[in-house]
CSV table of C-alpha atoms in Angstrom, one decimal:
chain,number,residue,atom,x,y,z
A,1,UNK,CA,23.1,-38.4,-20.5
A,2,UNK,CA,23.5,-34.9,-19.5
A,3,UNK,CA,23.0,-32.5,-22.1
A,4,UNK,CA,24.7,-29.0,-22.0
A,5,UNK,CA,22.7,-25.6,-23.7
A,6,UNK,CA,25.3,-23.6,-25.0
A,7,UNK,CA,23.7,-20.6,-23.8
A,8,UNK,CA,26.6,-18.1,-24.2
A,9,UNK,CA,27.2,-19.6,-27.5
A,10,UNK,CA,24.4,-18.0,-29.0
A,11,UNK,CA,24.6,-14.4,-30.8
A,12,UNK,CA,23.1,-11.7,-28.2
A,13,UNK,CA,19.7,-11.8,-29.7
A,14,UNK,CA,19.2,-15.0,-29.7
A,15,UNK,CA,20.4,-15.2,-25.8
A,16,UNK,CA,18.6,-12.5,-24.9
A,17,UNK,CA,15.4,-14.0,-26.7
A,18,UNK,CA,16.0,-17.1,-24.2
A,19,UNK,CA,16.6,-15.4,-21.3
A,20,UNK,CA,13.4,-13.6,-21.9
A,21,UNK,CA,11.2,-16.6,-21.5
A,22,UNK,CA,12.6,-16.9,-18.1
A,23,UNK,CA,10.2,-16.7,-15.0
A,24,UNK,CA,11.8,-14.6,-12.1
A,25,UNK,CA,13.0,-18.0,-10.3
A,26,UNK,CA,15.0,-19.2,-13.3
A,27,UNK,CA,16.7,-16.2,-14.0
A,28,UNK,CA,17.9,-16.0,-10.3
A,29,UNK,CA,18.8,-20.0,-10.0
A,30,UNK,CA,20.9,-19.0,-14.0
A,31,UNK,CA,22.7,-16.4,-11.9
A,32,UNK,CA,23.6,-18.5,-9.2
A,33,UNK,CA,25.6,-21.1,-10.9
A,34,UNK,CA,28.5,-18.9,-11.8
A,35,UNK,CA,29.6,-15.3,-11.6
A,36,UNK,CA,29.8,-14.5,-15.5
A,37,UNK,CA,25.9,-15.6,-15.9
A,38,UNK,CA,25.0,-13.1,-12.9
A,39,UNK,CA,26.7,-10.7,-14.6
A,40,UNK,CA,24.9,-11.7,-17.8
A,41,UNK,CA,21.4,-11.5,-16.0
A,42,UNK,CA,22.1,-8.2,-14.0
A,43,UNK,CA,23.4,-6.8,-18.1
A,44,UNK,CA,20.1,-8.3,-19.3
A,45,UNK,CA,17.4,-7.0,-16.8
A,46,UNK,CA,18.9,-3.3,-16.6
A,47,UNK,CA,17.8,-3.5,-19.5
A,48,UNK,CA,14.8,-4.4,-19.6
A,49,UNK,CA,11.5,-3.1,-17.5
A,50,UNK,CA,12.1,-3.3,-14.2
A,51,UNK,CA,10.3,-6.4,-12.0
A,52,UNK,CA,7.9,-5.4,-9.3
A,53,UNK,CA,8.7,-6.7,-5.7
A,54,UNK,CA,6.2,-6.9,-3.1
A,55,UNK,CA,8.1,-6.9,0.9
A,56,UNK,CA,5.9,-8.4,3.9
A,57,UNK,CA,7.2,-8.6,7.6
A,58,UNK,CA,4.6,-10.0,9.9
A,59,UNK,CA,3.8,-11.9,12.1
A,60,UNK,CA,3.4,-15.0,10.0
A,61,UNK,CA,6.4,-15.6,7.4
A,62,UNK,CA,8.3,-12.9,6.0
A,63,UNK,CA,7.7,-12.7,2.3
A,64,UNK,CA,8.9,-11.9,-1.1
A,65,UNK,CA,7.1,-11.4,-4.2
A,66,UNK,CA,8.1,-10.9,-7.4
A,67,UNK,CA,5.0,-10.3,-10.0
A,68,UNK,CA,6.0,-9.6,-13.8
A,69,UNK,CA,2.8,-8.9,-15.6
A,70,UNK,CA,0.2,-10.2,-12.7
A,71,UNK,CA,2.1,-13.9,-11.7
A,72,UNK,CA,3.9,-13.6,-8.9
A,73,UNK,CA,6.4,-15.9,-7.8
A,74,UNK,CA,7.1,-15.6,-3.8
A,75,UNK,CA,9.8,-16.5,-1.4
A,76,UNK,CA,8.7,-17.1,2.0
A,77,UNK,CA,10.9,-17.8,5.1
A,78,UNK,CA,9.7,-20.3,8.2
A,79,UNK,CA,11.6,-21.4,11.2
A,80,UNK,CA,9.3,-24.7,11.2
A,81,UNK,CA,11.3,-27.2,9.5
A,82,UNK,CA,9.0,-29.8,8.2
A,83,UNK,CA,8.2,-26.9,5.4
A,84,UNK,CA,11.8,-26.7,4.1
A,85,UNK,CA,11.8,-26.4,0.1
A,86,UNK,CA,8.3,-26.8,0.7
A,87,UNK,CA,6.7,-25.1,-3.3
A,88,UNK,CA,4.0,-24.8,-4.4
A,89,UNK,CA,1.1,-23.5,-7.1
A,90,UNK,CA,-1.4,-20.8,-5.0
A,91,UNK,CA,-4.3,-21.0,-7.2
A,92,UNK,CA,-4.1,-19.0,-10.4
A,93,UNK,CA,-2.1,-15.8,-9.3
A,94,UNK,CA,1.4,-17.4,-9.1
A,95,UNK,CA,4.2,-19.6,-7.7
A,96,UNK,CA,5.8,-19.9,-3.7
A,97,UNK,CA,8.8,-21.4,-2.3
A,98,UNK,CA,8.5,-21.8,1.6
A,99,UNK,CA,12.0,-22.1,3.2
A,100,UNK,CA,13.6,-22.8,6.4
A,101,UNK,CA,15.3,-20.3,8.3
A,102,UNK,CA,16.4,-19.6,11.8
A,103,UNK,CA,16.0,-15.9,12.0
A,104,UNK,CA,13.6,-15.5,8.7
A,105,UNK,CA,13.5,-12.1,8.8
A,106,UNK,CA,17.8,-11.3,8.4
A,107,UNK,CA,17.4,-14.3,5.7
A,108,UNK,CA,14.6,-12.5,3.6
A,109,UNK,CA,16.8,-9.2,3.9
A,110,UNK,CA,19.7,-11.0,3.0
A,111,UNK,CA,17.7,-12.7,-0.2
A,112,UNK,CA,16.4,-9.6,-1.4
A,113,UNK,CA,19.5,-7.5,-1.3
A,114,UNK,CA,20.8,-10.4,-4.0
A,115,UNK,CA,17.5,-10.9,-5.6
A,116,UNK,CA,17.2,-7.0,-6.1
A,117,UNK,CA,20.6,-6.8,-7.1
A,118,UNK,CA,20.6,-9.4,-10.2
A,119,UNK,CA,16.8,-8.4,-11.0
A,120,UNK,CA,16.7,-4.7,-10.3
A,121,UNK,CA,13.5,-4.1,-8.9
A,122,UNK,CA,11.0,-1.6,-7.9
A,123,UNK,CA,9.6,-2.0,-4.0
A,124,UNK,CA,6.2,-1.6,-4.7
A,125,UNK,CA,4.7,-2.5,-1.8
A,126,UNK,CA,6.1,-2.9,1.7
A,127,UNK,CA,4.2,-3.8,4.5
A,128,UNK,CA,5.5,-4.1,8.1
A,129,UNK,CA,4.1,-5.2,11.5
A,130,UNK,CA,5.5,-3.3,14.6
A,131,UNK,CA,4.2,-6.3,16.8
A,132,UNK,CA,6.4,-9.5,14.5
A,133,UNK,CA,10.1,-7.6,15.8
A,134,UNK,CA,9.5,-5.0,17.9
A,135,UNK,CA,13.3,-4.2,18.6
A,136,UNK,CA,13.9,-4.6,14.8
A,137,UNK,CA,11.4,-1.9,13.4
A,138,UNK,CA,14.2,0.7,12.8
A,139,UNK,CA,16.6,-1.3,11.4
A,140,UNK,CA,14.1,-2.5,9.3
A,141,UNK,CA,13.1,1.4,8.4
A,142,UNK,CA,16.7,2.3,7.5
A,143,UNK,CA,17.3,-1.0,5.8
A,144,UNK,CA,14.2,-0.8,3.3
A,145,UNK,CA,15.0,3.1,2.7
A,146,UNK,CA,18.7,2.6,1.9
A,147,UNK,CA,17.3,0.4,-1.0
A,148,UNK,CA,14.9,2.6,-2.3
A,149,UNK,CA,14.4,6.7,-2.1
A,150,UNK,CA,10.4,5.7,-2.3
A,151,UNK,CA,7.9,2.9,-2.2
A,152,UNK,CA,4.4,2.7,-4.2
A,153,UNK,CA,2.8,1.6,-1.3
A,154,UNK,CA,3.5,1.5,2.2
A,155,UNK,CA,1.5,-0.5,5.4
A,156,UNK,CA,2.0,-0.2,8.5
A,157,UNK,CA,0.3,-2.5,11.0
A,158,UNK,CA,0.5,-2.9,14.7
A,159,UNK,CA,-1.2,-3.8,17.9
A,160,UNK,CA,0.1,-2.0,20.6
A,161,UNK,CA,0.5,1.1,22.5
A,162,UNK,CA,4.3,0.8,22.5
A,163,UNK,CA,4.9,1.2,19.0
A,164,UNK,CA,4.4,5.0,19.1
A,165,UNK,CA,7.8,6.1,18.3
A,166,UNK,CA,8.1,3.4,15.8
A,167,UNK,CA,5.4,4.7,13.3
A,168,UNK,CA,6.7,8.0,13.4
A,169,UNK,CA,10.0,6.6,12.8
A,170,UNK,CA,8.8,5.1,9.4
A,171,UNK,CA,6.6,7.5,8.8
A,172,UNK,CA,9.7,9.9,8.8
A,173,UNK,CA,12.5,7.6,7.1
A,174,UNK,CA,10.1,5.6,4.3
A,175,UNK,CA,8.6,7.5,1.7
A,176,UNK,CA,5.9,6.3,-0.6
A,177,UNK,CA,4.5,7.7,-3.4
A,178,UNK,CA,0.8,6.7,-3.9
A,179,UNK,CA,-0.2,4.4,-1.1
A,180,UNK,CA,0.0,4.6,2.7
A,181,UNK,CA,-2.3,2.9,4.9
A,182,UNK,CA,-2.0,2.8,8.5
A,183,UNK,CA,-3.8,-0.1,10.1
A,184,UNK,CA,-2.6,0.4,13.6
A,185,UNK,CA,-4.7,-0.1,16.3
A,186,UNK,CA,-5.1,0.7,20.3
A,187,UNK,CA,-2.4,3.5,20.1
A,188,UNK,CA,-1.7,5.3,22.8
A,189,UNK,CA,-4.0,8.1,23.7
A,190,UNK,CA,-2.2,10.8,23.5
A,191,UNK,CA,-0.4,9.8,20.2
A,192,UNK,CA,0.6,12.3,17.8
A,193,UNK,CA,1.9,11.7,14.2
A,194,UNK,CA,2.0,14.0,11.0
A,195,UNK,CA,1.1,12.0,8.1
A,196,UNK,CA,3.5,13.0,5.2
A,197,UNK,CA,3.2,14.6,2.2
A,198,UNK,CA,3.4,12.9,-1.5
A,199,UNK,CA,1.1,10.0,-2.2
A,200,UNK,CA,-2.1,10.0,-3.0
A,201,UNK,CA,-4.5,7.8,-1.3
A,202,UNK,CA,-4.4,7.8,2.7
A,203,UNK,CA,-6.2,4.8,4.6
A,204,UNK,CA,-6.0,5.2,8.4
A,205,UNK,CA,-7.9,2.4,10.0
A,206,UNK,CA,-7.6,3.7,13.9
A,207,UNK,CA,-7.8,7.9,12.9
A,208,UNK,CA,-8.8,9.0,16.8
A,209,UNK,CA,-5.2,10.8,16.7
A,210,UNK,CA,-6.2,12.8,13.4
A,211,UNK,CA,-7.7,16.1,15.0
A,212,UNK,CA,-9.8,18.8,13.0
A,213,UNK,CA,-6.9,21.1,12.2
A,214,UNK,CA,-4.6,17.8,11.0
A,215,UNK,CA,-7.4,16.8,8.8
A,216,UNK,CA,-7.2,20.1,7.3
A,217,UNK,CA,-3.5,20.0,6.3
A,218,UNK,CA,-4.1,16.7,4.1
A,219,UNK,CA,-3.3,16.6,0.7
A,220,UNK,CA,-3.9,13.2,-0.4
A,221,UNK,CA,-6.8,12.7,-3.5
A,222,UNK,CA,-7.8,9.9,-1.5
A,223,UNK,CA,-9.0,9.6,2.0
A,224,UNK,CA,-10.3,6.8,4.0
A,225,UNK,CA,-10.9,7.7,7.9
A,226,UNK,CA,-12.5,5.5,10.2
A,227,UNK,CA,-12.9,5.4,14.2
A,228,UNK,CA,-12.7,9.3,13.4
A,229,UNK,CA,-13.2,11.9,16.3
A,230,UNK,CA,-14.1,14.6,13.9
A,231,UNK,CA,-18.0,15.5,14.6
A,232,UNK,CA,-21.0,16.9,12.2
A,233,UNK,CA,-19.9,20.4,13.1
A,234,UNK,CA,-16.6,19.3,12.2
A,235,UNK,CA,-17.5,18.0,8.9
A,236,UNK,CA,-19.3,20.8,8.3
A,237,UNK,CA,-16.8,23.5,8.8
A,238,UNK,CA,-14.5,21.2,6.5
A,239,UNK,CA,-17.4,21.3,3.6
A,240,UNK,CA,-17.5,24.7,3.6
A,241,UNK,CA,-13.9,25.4,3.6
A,242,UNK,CA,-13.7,23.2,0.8
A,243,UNK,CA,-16.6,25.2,-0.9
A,244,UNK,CA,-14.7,28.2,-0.5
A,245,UNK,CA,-11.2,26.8,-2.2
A,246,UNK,CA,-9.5,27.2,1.1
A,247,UNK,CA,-9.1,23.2,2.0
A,248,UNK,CA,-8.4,20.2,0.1
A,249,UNK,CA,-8.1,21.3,-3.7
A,250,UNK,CA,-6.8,18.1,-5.0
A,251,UNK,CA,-9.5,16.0,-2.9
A,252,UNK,CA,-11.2,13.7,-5.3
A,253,UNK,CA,-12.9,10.7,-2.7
A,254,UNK,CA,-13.5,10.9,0.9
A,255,UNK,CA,-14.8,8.9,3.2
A,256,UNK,CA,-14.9,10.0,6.6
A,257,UNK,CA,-17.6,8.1,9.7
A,258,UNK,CA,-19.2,10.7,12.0
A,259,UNK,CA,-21.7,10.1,15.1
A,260,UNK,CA,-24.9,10.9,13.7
A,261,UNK,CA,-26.3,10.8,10.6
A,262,UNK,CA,-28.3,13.6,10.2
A,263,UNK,CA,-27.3,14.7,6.6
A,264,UNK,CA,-28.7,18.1,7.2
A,265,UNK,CA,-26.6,19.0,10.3
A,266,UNK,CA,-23.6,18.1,7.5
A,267,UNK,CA,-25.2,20.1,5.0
A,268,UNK,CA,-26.6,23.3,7.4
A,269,UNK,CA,-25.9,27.0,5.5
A,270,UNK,CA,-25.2,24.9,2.7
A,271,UNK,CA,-26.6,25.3,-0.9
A,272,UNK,CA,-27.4,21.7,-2.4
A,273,UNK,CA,-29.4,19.5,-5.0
A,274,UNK,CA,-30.4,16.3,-4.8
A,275,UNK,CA,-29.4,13.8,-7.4
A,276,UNK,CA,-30.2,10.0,-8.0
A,277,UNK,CA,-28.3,10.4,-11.3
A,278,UNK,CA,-27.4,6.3,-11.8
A,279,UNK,CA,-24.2,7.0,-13.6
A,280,UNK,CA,-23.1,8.8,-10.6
A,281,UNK,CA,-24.9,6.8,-7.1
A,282,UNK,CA,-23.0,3.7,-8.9
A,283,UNK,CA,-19.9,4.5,-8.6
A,284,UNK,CA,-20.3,4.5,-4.9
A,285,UNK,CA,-21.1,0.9,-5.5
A,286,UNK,CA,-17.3,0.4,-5.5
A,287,UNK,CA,-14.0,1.0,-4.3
A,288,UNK,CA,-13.0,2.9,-2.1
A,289,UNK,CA,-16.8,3.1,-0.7
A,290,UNK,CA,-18.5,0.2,-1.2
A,291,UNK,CA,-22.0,1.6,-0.6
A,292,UNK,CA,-25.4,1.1,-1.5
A,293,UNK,CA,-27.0,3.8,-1.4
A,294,UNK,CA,-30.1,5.4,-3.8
A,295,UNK,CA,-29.5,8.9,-3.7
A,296,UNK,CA,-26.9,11.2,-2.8
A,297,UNK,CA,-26.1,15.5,-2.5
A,298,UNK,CA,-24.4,17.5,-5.1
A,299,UNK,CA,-22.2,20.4,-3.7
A,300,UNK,CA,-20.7,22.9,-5.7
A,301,UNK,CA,-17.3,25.0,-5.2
A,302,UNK,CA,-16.8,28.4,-6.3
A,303,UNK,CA,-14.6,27.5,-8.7
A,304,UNK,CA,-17.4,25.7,-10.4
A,305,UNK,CA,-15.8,22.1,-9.4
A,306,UNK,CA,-19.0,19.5,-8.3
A,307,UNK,CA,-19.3,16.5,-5.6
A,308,UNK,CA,-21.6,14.3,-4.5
A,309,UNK,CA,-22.1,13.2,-1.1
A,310,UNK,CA,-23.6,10.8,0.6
A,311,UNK,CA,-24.4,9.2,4.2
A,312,UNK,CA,-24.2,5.5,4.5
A,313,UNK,CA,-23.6,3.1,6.9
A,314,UNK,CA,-20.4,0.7,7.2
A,315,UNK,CA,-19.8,-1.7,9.6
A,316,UNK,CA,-22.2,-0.2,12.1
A,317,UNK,CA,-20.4,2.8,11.5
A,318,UNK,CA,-21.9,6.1,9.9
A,319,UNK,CA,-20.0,7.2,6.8
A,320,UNK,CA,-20.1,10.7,4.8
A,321,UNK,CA,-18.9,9.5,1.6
A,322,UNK,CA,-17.7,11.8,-1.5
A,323,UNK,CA,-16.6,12.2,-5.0
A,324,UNK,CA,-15.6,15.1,-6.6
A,325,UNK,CA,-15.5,15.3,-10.5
């Protein structure tokens, strides 16, 4: 015997107390049994805060995820077909629905235009790789940014040299707001890019392209360089600049490799004092550093403002690592 909930039946605060308990997937498989209970989700979650949605394109599966409060629950799109309808629990963080799709990519665009529509999200993160669709990166720029004016976090990955024009094109036509990591590798040699303006923390995994004068103009609190070009002198024209208020005011972490690591070639002309205060080496214990180190040089700018730098070594690489407080 079938038996039917009168949802609609109920006063408006009782409904709305239902539809509450909802996961992300029921409220969109609700919506898609008639057009009045879409428009009765889409009334209820403008309403209400606004879901998260996390946007992958790679070189696997394009991906949806939708995390309220820490569980996500993920669409995923495959052109093998022994995975249709294929779901499934992923350990503790959350829910995933693998389905079958000729060109996954126009289906996960397609999904999220509706998904975004009845559940009004907020792109937090999208990620993109140049290499999955190489002829579809700028549609895939002017798609996610007619969407959104701005993304929490944006990352860009890529492979090869002929994706150039393609970073810049994103770079140019996605903005983000706190996030943007570029983990492109084996660009071109000559490649040129200004990084914009606006978030806050700025990973560049491949930073050969990011000359002294471009490291300058940075704004971000948070930097993370590696395979930098910049040398000791380099580093140490940057400290003193920053000494003197001239550079990189709302700096507050850096981490930046360098070929050798002599911290006195860093710190020459420099007044310093060296600290092994534990409340301060531990918190290079952590992100964004990730360091063990005992002891570390405290700097201060003529504004009074104090940082603490230290050489370590990551992944066979030499790293100046800083906090300012």
């Amino acid at each position: 015997m079938t038996v039917v909930f009168p949802l609609f039946h109920l006063p408006l605060v009782a409904m709305e107390h239902v539809l509450c308990m909802m996961n992300p997937y029921e409220l969109i498989n609700l919506s898609l049994t008639s057009s009045r209970t879409k428009r009765r989700v889409k009334c209820f979650t403008r309403t209400k805060e606004k879901f998260e949605a996390e946007l992958s394109i790679d070189q696997k599966n394009p991906n949806i995820s939708i995390d309220p409060e820490g569980e996500s629950w993920g669409y995923t799109w495959t052109s093998d077909k022994s995975n249709i309808c294929y779901e499934a629990k992923i350990f503790l963080i959350g829910y995933e629905t693998l389905r079958f799709a000729e060109k996954p990519i126009e289906e996960l665009m397609k999904w999220y235009d509706y998904v975004n529509e009845v559940l009004s999200c907020k792109c937090s993160t999208f990620c993109v790789d140049l290499d999955c669709c190489p002829k579809q990166n700028r549609l895939i720029a002017d798609w996610i940014s007619s969407r959104h004016n701005s993304v929490s976090c944006l990352r860009i990955e890529g492979k090869g040299k002929q994706c150039s024009e393609d970073i810049k094109y994103l770079l140019s036509n996605i903005k983000c707001y706190e996030r943007l990591l570029l983990f492109m590798t084996n660009i071109e040699d000559n490649f040129e890019a200004e990084i914009p303006e606006g978030c806050e923390y700025l990973h560049v995994k491949d930073a050969k392209f990011i000359e002294y004068e471009q490291f300058l103009r940075l704004k971000h609190k948070e930097i993370t360089l590696l395979q930098s070009i910049l040398t000791n002198q380099d580093l140490n024209r940057f400290l003193k600049s920053w000494i003197a208020c001239e550079t990189h005011l709302e700096l507050k972490t850096l981490s930046i490799n360098f070929p050798n690591p002599d911290a006195m070639q860093l710190l020459m002309d420099i007044p310093y004092e060296v600290t092994t205060d534990p409340n301060i080496i531990e918190r290079f214990k952590w992100y964004p550093f990730n360091s063990d180190v005992t002891s570390g040089y405290n700097i201060r700018r003529s504004d009074g403002t104090v940082a603490t730098l230290c050489v370590t070594k990551v992944e066979n690489l030499w790293h100046l690592v800083m906090i300012i407080y």
